mmCIF file of C-alpha atoms in Angstrom:
data_model
loop_
_atom_site.group_PDB
_atom_site.id
_atom_site.type_symbol
_atom_site.label_atom_id
_atom_site.label_comp_id
_atom_site.label_asym_id
_atom_site.label_seq_id
_atom_site.Cartn_x
_atom_site.Cartn_y
_atom_site.Cartn_z
ATOM 1 C CA MET E 1 15.406 4.729 -10.938
ATOM 2 C CA GLU E 2 14.928 2.666 -14.080
ATOM 3 C CA PHE E 3 12.263 3.509 -16.644
ATOM 4 C CA THR E 4 10.619 0.472 -18.192
ATOM 5 C CA SER E 5 10.231 2.227 -21.558
ATOM 6 C CA SER E 6 10.500 5.585 -23.288
ATOM 7 C CA VAL E 7 6.818 6.065 -22.433
ATOM 8 C CA GLY E 8 7.792 5.966 -18.775
ATOM 9 C CA GLU E 9 10.242 8.817 -19.302
ATOM 10 C CA GLN E 10 7.554 10.839 -21.058
ATOM 11 C CA ARG E 11 5.131 10.188 -18.210
ATOM 12 C CA TRP E 12 7.728 11.369 -15.690
ATOM 13 C CA ALA E 13 8.174 14.650 -17.554
ATOM 14 C CA ALA E 14 4.402 15.175 -17.804
ATOM 15 C CA LEU E 15 3.933 14.424 -14.110
ATOM 16 C CA VAL E 16 6.634 16.922 -13.126
ATOM 17 C CA ARG E 17 4.808 19.593 -15.125
ATOM 18 C CA ALA E 18 1.552 18.664 -13.350
ATOM 19 C CA ALA E 19 3.154 18.266 -9.899
ATOM 20 C CA ALA E 20 1.132 21.028 -8.231
ATOM 21 C CA GLU E 21 -2.089 19.136 -9.069
ATOM 22 C CA THR E 22 -0.706 15.654 -8.442
ATOM 23 C CA VAL E 23 -1.637 13.233 -5.679
ATOM 24 C CA VAL E 24 1.141 10.892 -4.553
ATOM 25 C CA GLY E 25 -0.163 7.563 -3.229
ATOM 26 C CA LEU E 26 2.185 5.174 -1.433
ATOM 27 C CA ASP E 27 1.880 1.656 -0.112
ATOM 28 C CA PHE E 28 3.437 1.088 3.326
ATOM 29 C CA ASP E 29 5.130 -2.324 3.606
ATOM 30 C CA GLY E 30 7.885 -2.774 1.053
ATOM 31 C CA THR E 31 7.418 0.788 -0.190
ATOM 32 C CA LEU E 32 7.868 3.101 2.800
ATOM 33 C CA SER E 33 9.050 0.441 5.232
ATOM 34 C CA PRO E 34 11.266 -2.620 4.711
ATOM 35 C CA ILE E 35 9.720 -6.093 4.729
ATOM 36 C CA VAL E 36 10.550 -7.838 8.013
ATOM 37 C CA ASP E 37 9.604 -11.155 9.616
ATOM 38 C CA ASP E 38 7.567 -9.469 12.364
ATOM 39 C CA PRO E 39 4.856 -7.138 10.938
ATOM 40 C CA ALA E 40 4.809 -5.199 14.217
ATOM 41 C CA ALA E 41 8.454 -4.221 13.671
ATOM 42 C CA ALA E 42 8.019 -2.754 10.174
ATOM 43 C CA HIS E 43 8.853 0.836 10.993
ATOM 44 C CA ILE E 44 8.935 3.483 8.288
ATOM 45 C CA HIS E 45 12.316 4.210 6.691
ATOM 46 C CA PRO E 46 14.131 6.769 8.875
ATOM 47 C CA ASP E 47 14.381 9.259 5.982
ATOM 48 C CA ALA E 48 10.742 8.966 4.932
ATOM 49 C CA SER E 49 9.279 11.648 7.192
ATOM 50 C CA GLU E 50 11.546 14.392 5.886
ATOM 51 C CA VAL E 51 11.073 13.273 2.277
ATOM 52 C CA LEU E 52 7.272 13.255 2.562
ATOM 53 C CA VAL E 53 7.140 16.683 4.163
ATOM 54 C CA ASP E 54 9.366 18.177 1.445
ATOM 55 C CA LEU E 55 7.322 16.454 -1.247
ATOM 56 C CA ALA E 56 3.999 17.707 0.132
ATOM 57 C CA ALA E 57 5.032 21.304 -0.515
ATOM 58 C CA GLN E 58 5.280 20.570 -4.252
ATOM 59 C CA VAL E 59 2.189 18.397 -4.858
ATOM 60 C CA ALA E 60 -1.554 18.547 -4.211
ATOM 61 C CA ALA E 61 -1.625 15.830 -1.537
ATOM 62 C CA VAL E 62 0.236 12.811 -0.163
ATOM 63 C CA ALA E 63 -1.533 9.590 0.808
ATOM 64 C CA VAL E 64 -0.547 6.278 2.339
ATOM 65 C CA VAL E 65 -2.763 3.442 1.083
ATOM 66 C CA THR E 66 -2.121 0.231 2.995
ATOM 67 C CA GLY E 67 -3.581 -3.096 3.973
ATOM 68 C CA ARG E 68 -2.498 -2.432 7.550
ATOM 69 C CA PRO E 69 -4.967 -1.158 10.143
ATOM 70 C CA ALA E 70 -4.867 2.629 10.158
ATOM 71 C CA ARG E 71 -3.831 2.864 13.823
ATOM 72 C CA GLN E 72 -0.914 0.526 13.227
ATOM 73 C CA ALA E 73 0.292 2.445 10.177
ATOM 74 C CA LEU E 74 0.043 5.735 12.065
ATOM 75 C CA ASP E 75 2.188 4.376 14.875
ATOM 76 C CA LEU E 76 4.776 2.521 12.806
ATOM 77 C CA GLY E 77 5.094 5.419 10.395
ATOM 78 C CA GLY E 78 4.992 8.269 12.882
ATOM 79 C CA LEU E 79 2.400 9.607 10.462
ATOM 80 C CA GLU E 80 0.597 11.824 12.933
ATOM 81 C CA GLU E 81 3.792 13.849 13.335
ATOM 82 C CA VAL E 82 4.337 13.822 9.572
ATOM 83 C CA GLY E 83 0.760 15.042 9.173
ATOM 84 C CA ASP E 84 1.425 17.901 11.583
ATOM 85 C CA ALA E 85 4.368 19.087 9.495
ATOM 86 C CA ILE E 86 2.449 18.720 6.230
ATOM 87 C CA GLU E 87 -0.485 20.651 7.688
ATOM 88 C CA ARG E 88 1.864 23.503 8.530
ATOM 89 C CA SER E 89 2.758 23.713 4.842
ATOM 90 C CA GLY E 90 -0.913 24.099 3.981
ATOM 91 C CA LYS E 91 -1.297 20.597 2.537
ATOM 92 C CA GLU E 92 -2.914 17.383 3.769
ATOM 93 C CA LEU E 93 -1.755 13.858 4.515
ATOM 94 C CA TYR E 94 -4.299 11.093 3.925
ATOM 95 C CA LEU E 95 -4.216 7.539 5.226
ATOM 96 C CA PHE E 96 -6.369 4.724 3.871
ATOM 97 C CA GLY E 97 -6.023 1.644 6.098
ATOM 98 C CA GLN E 98 -7.183 -1.917 5.504
ATOM 99 C CA TYR E 99 -7.364 -1.364 1.741
ATOM 100 C CA GLY E 100 -9.510 1.739 2.166
ATOM 101 C CA ASN E 101 -11.986 0.439 4.735
ATOM 102 C CA GLU E 102 -10.441 2.779 7.310
ATOM 103 C CA ARG E 103 -9.693 6.468 6.777
ATOM 104 C CA TRP E 104 -7.703 9.152 8.574
ATOM 105 C CA SER E 105 -6.390 12.543 7.532
ATOM 106 C CA SER E 106 -4.176 15.180 9.086
ATOM 107 C CA THR E 107 -7.164 17.524 9.053
ATOM 108 C CA HIS E 108 -9.794 15.354 10.737
ATOM 109 C CA ARG E 109 -7.508 13.319 13.022
ATOM 110 C CA ARG E 110 -10.050 10.557 13.603
ATOM 111 C CA ILE E 111 -10.001 7.027 12.221
ATOM 112 C CA ILE E 112 -13.267 6.214 10.477
ATOM 113 C CA SER E 113 -13.867 2.459 10.462
ATOM 114 C CA PRO E 114 -16.810 0.123 9.710
ATOM 115 C CA ARG E 115 -17.869 -2.963 11.663
ATOM 116 C CA PRO E 116 -16.007 -6.283 11.126
ATOM 117 C CA PRO E 117 -17.375 -8.172 8.122
ATOM 118 C CA VAL E 118 -20.053 -10.813 8.386
ATOM 119 C CA GLY E 119 -18.460 -14.217 7.835
ATOM 120 C CA LEU E 120 -15.146 -13.433 9.498
ATOM 121 C CA ALA E 121 -16.068 -15.344 12.673
ATOM 122 C CA ALA E 122 -16.926 -18.471 10.655
ATOM 123 C CA PHE E 123 -13.691 -18.129 8.689
ATOM 124 C CA LEU E 124 -11.682 -17.977 11.925
ATOM 125 C CA ARG E 125 -13.505 -21.008 13.297
ATOM 126 C CA ASP E 126 -12.371 -23.126 10.329
ATOM 127 C CA LEU E 127 -8.930 -21.550 9.858
ATOM 128 C CA PRO E 128 -7.002 -23.905 12.205
ATOM 129 C CA ARG E 129 -8.174 -26.921 10.207
ATOM 130 C CA ALA E 130 -7.015 -25.293 6.967
ATOM 131 C CA LEU E 131 -3.622 -24.544 8.520
ATOM 132 C CA ARG E 132 -3.233 -28.164 9.631
ATOM 133 C CA THR E 133 -4.228 -29.442 6.200
ATOM 134 C CA ALA E 134 -1.577 -27.213 4.589
ATOM 135 C CA GLU E 135 1.031 -28.331 7.169
ATOM 136 C CA ALA E 136 1.321 -24.678 8.209
ATOM 137 C CA SER E 137 -0.019 -24.706 11.757
ATOM 138 C CA ASP E 138 2.864 -22.499 12.896
ATOM 139 C CA ALA E 139 2.003 -19.711 10.451
ATOM 140 C CA PHE E 140 1.531 -16.365 12.175
ATOM 141 C CA VAL E 141 -2.101 -15.203 12.069
ATOM 142 C CA GLU E 142 -2.438 -11.420 12.393
ATOM 143 C CA ASP E 143 -5.709 -10.001 13.701
ATOM 144 C CA LYS E 144 -6.417 -6.708 11.905
ATOM 145 C CA GLY E 145 -9.893 -6.223 13.320
ATOM 146 C CA LEU E 146 -11.617 -5.993 9.938
ATOM 147 C CA ALA E 147 -9.479 -8.760 8.446
ATOM 148 C CA HIS E 148 -7.058 -11.553 9.279
ATOM 149 C CA ALA E 149 -3.707 -12.109 7.607
ATOM 150 C CA VAL E 150 -1.846 -15.413 7.529
ATOM 151 C CA HIS E 151 1.922 -14.931 7.291
ATOM 152 C CA THR E 152 4.211 -17.742 6.113
ATOM 153 C CA ARG E 153 7.450 -15.728 6.261
ATOM 154 C CA ARG E 154 8.551 -17.275 9.560
ATOM 155 C CA LEU E 155 8.083 -20.855 8.348
ATOM 156 C CA PRO E 156 11.126 -22.831 7.151
ATOM 157 C CA ASP E 157 9.369 -23.632 3.845
ATOM 158 C CA ARG E 158 7.583 -20.279 3.546
ATOM 159 C CA ASP E 159 7.038 -20.307 -0.232
ATOM 160 C CA ALA E 160 5.833 -23.909 -0.357
ATOM 161 C CA ALA E 161 3.570 -23.325 2.646
ATOM 162 C CA TYR E 162 2.145 -20.235 0.944
ATOM 163 C CA ASP E 163 1.374 -22.259 -2.189
ATOM 164 C CA ARG E 164 -0.363 -24.960 -0.144
ATOM 165 C CA LEU E 165 -2.404 -22.461 1.836
ATOM 166 C CA LEU E 166 -3.553 -20.216 -0.989
ATOM 167 C CA PRO E 167 -6.226 -22.484 -2.558
ATOM 168 C CA LEU E 168 -7.481 -23.614 0.854
ATOM 169 C CA LEU E 169 -7.931 -20.086 2.166
ATOM 170 C CA ARG E 170 -9.422 -18.921 -1.133
ATOM 171 C CA GLU E 171 -12.116 -21.594 -0.863
ATOM 172 C CA LEU E 172 -12.718 -20.863 2.816
ATOM 173 C CA ALA E 173 -12.986 -17.120 2.201
ATOM 174 C CA GLY E 174 -15.406 -17.588 -0.692
ATOM 175 C CA ARG E 175 -17.589 -19.879 1.364
ATOM 176 C CA ASN E 176 -17.983 -17.104 3.952
ATOM 177 C CA GLY E 177 -18.561 -14.199 1.565
ATOM 178 C CA LEU E 178 -15.065 -12.766 2.031
ATOM 179 C CA VAL E 179 -12.314 -11.860 -0.426
ATOM 180 C CA LEU E 180 -8.731 -13.058 -0.426
ATOM 181 C CA GLU E 181 -5.801 -10.700 -0.955
ATOM 182 C CA PRO E 182 -2.464 -12.401 -1.741
ATOM 183 C CA GLY E 183 0.747 -10.587 -0.830
ATOM 184 C CA ARG E 184 4.419 -11.192 -0.153
ATOM 185 C CA ASN E 185 4.364 -14.365 1.984
ATOM 186 C CA VAL E 186 1.035 -13.226 3.396
ATOM 187 C CA ILE E 187 -2.569 -14.098 2.571
ATOM 188 C CA GLU E 188 -5.205 -11.683 3.847
ATOM 189 C CA VAL E 189 -8.927 -12.359 4.103
ATOM 190 C CA ARG E 190 -11.324 -9.430 4.444
ATOM 191 C CA ALA E 191 -14.711 -8.028 3.479
ATOM 192 C CA PRO E 192 -15.555 -7.444 -0.209
ATOM 193 C CA GLY E 193 -16.458 -4.081 -1.698
ATOM 194 C CA MET E 194 -13.290 -2.091 -1.068
ATOM 195 C CA ASP E 195 -9.780 -2.308 -2.435
ATOM 196 C CA LYS E 196 -6.846 -0.011 -3.056
ATOM 197 C CA GLY E 197 -8.181 0.842 -6.503
ATOM 198 C CA GLN E 198 -11.382 2.218 -5.035
ATOM 199 C CA ALA E 199 -9.369 4.125 -2.430
ATOM 200 C CA VAL E 200 -7.278 5.697 -5.193
ATOM 201 C CA ARG E 201 -10.353 6.690 -7.209
ATOM 202 C CA THR E 202 -12.027 8.181 -4.124
ATOM 203 C CA LEU E 203 -8.933 10.190 -3.267
ATOM 204 C CA ALA E 204 -8.479 11.485 -6.808
ATOM 205 C CA ASP E 205 -12.110 12.628 -6.918
ATOM 206 C CA GLU E 206 -12.058 14.295 -3.513
ATOM 207 C CA VAL E 207 -8.807 16.165 -4.126
ATOM 208 C CA GLY E 208 -9.624 16.982 -7.748
ATOM 209 C CA ALA E 209 -6.351 15.461 -8.860
ATOM 210 C CA GLY E 210 -4.756 16.629 -12.086
ATOM 211 C CA GLY E 211 -2.064 13.956 -11.842
ATOM 212 C CA PHE E 212 -1.469 10.741 -9.889
ATOM 213 C CA LEU E 213 1.616 8.784 -8.845
ATOM 214 C CA PHE E 214 1.266 5.452 -7.084
ATOM 215 C CA ALA E 215 4.102 3.351 -5.690
ATOM 216 C CA GLY E 216 3.655 -0.230 -4.488
ATOM 217 C CA ASP E 217 5.505 -3.496 -4.224
ATOM 218 C CA ASP E 218 3.250 -6.550 -4.586
ATOM 219 C CA LEU E 219 -0.030 -7.965 -5.889
ATOM 220 C CA GLY E 220 -2.022 -6.218 -3.166
ATOM 221 C CA ASP E 221 -1.306 -2.974 -5.043
ATOM 222 C CA LEU E 222 -2.503 -4.209 -8.433
ATOM 223 C CA GLU E 223 -5.998 -2.702 -8.112
ATOM 224 C CA ALA E 224 -4.417 0.685 -7.372
ATOM 225 C CA PHE E 225 -2.177 0.288 -10.422
ATOM 226 C CA ASP E 226 -5.204 -0.565 -12.557
ATOM 227 C CA ALA E 227 -7.086 2.502 -11.294
ATOM 228 C CA VAL E 228 -4.167 4.806 -12.082
ATOM 229 C CA ALA E 229 -3.710 3.182 -15.506
ATOM 230 C CA LYS E 230 -7.362 4.014 -16.237
ATOM 231 C CA MET E 231 -6.674 7.652 -15.291
ATOM 232 C CA ALA E 232 -3.772 7.651 -17.769
ATOM 233 C CA LYS E 233 -6.053 6.390 -20.537
ATOM 234 C CA ASP E 234 -8.423 9.259 -19.723
ATOM 235 C CA GLY E 235 -5.593 11.727 -20.301
ATOM 236 C CA MET E 236 -4.338 12.403 -16.769
ATOM 237 C CA PRO E 237 -0.562 12.598 -16.174
ATOM 238 C CA THR E 238 0.323 9.497 -14.128
ATOM 239 C CA LEU E 239 3.286 7.431 -12.995
ATOM 240 C CA LEU E 240 3.299 3.853 -11.695
ATOM 241 C CA VAL E 241 6.292 2.953 -9.542
ATOM 242 C CA CYS E 242 7.303 -0.590 -8.602
ATOM 243 C CA SER E 243 9.307 -0.959 -5.408
ATOM 244 C CA ALA E 244 11.014 -4.186 -6.445
ATOM 245 C CA SER E 245 13.167 -6.536 -4.390
ATOM 246 C CA ASP E 246 15.145 -9.721 -4.832
ATOM 247 C CA GLU E 247 12.108 -11.742 -3.754
ATOM 248 C CA GLN E 248 9.243 -9.753 -5.302
ATOM 249 C CA SER E 249 8.849 -8.207 -8.747
ATOM 250 C CA ALA E 250 5.180 -8.889 -9.492
ATOM 251 C CA LEU E 251 4.433 -5.291 -10.508
ATOM 252 C CA VAL E 252 7.406 -4.703 -12.800
ATOM 253 C CA GLU E 253 5.482 -5.412 -15.997
ATOM 254 C CA HIS E 254 2.754 -2.954 -14.944
ATOM 255 C CA SER E 255 5.123 -0.116 -14.006
ATOM 256 C CA ASP E 256 6.598 2.962 -15.643
ATOM 257 C CA VAL E 257 9.523 3.070 -13.230
ATOM 258 C CA VAL E 258 11.262 0.376 -11.190
ATOM 259 C CA VAL E 259 13.237 1.214 -8.051
ATOM 260 C CA HIS E 260 14.811 -0.995 -5.390
ATOM 261 C CA GLY E 261 12.860 -1.006 -2.148
ATOM 262 C CA PRO E 262 12.018 1.881 0.170
ATOM 263 C CA GLU E 263 15.358 3.625 -0.399
ATOM 264 C CA GLY E 264 14.697 3.654 -4.133
ATOM 265 C CA VAL E 265 11.177 4.991 -3.586
ATOM 266 C CA LEU E 266 12.485 7.821 -1.423
ATOM 267 C CA ASP E 267 15.175 8.690 -3.982
ATOM 268 C CA LEU E 268 12.478 8.930 -6.657
ATOM 269 C CA LEU E 269 10.338 11.174 -4.430
ATOM 270 C CA ARG E 270 13.352 13.396 -3.733
ATOM 271 C CA GLN E 271 13.893 13.708 -7.483
ATOM 272 C CA LEU E 272 10.243 14.550 -8.077
ATOM 273 C CA THR E 273 10.414 17.212 -5.371
ATOM 274 C CA ALA E 274 13.594 18.729 -6.829
ATOM 275 C CA ASP E 275 12.355 18.665 -10.442
ATOM 276 C CA ALA E 276 9.008 20.212 -9.510
ATOM 277 C CA ARG E 277 10.714 22.900 -7.447
ATOM 278 C CA ASP E 278 13.133 23.727 -10.282
ATOM 279 C CA LEU E 279 10.279 23.959 -12.774
ATOM 280 C CA ARG E 280 8.475 26.480 -10.575
ATOM 281 C CA ALA E 281 11.604 28.588 -10.013
#
């Protein structure tokens, strides 16, 4: 792992000391699972389950905070089984799906979800015209139930198509009272009023966190980063981790630590687990 400054090193040391009271929040895509062309094939890194279970024994709680539907993240991550193992250690695994609109935990075992947002039907009615205008009719449109995501990764000119689509979908979302969430070759449109920052604040309050680590990989995690940065200003030990890649480094300037992809994230979590365990010994 690479600290972005000496302050980052100091924050690591403070977080290790506060590990027993710390909540670890993790994005899914690009953080726990590799980015792939087919979102339905983005399975969690094969080492992640063991790493998360070991980590849970040293911290207050572990949470996955993702834009994916909760059911999808549970299945792709094998998170119900991970939750079982974490429960046996006396801790809890939390899952916030669709940017916090859906919730699940290893204790309650039921996905809590609101109704689809007003305006989504009208957005979908006009979406094909926007895709044609942007010369991106072959973009993959993912139905998330509470949101829709337009993926340009499979297109031959994916970055140019993304740039053409972004202003069109932003206008269309605004017209229908929805918010737009840009990501890595994906543009998601969903209901307003909830984002990863709010999910992080809710989790910290409910757990009574005395420290917070959040790891993410793209602009969809910026609200969570901002929420954790506010906790740091209020005196809480925190650490912001960017899971960077060759194609995405949007969060580097906001981070205390930069690692390379899911393998780097898991190495950092292994180190946190080992350092916290050694400090307690």
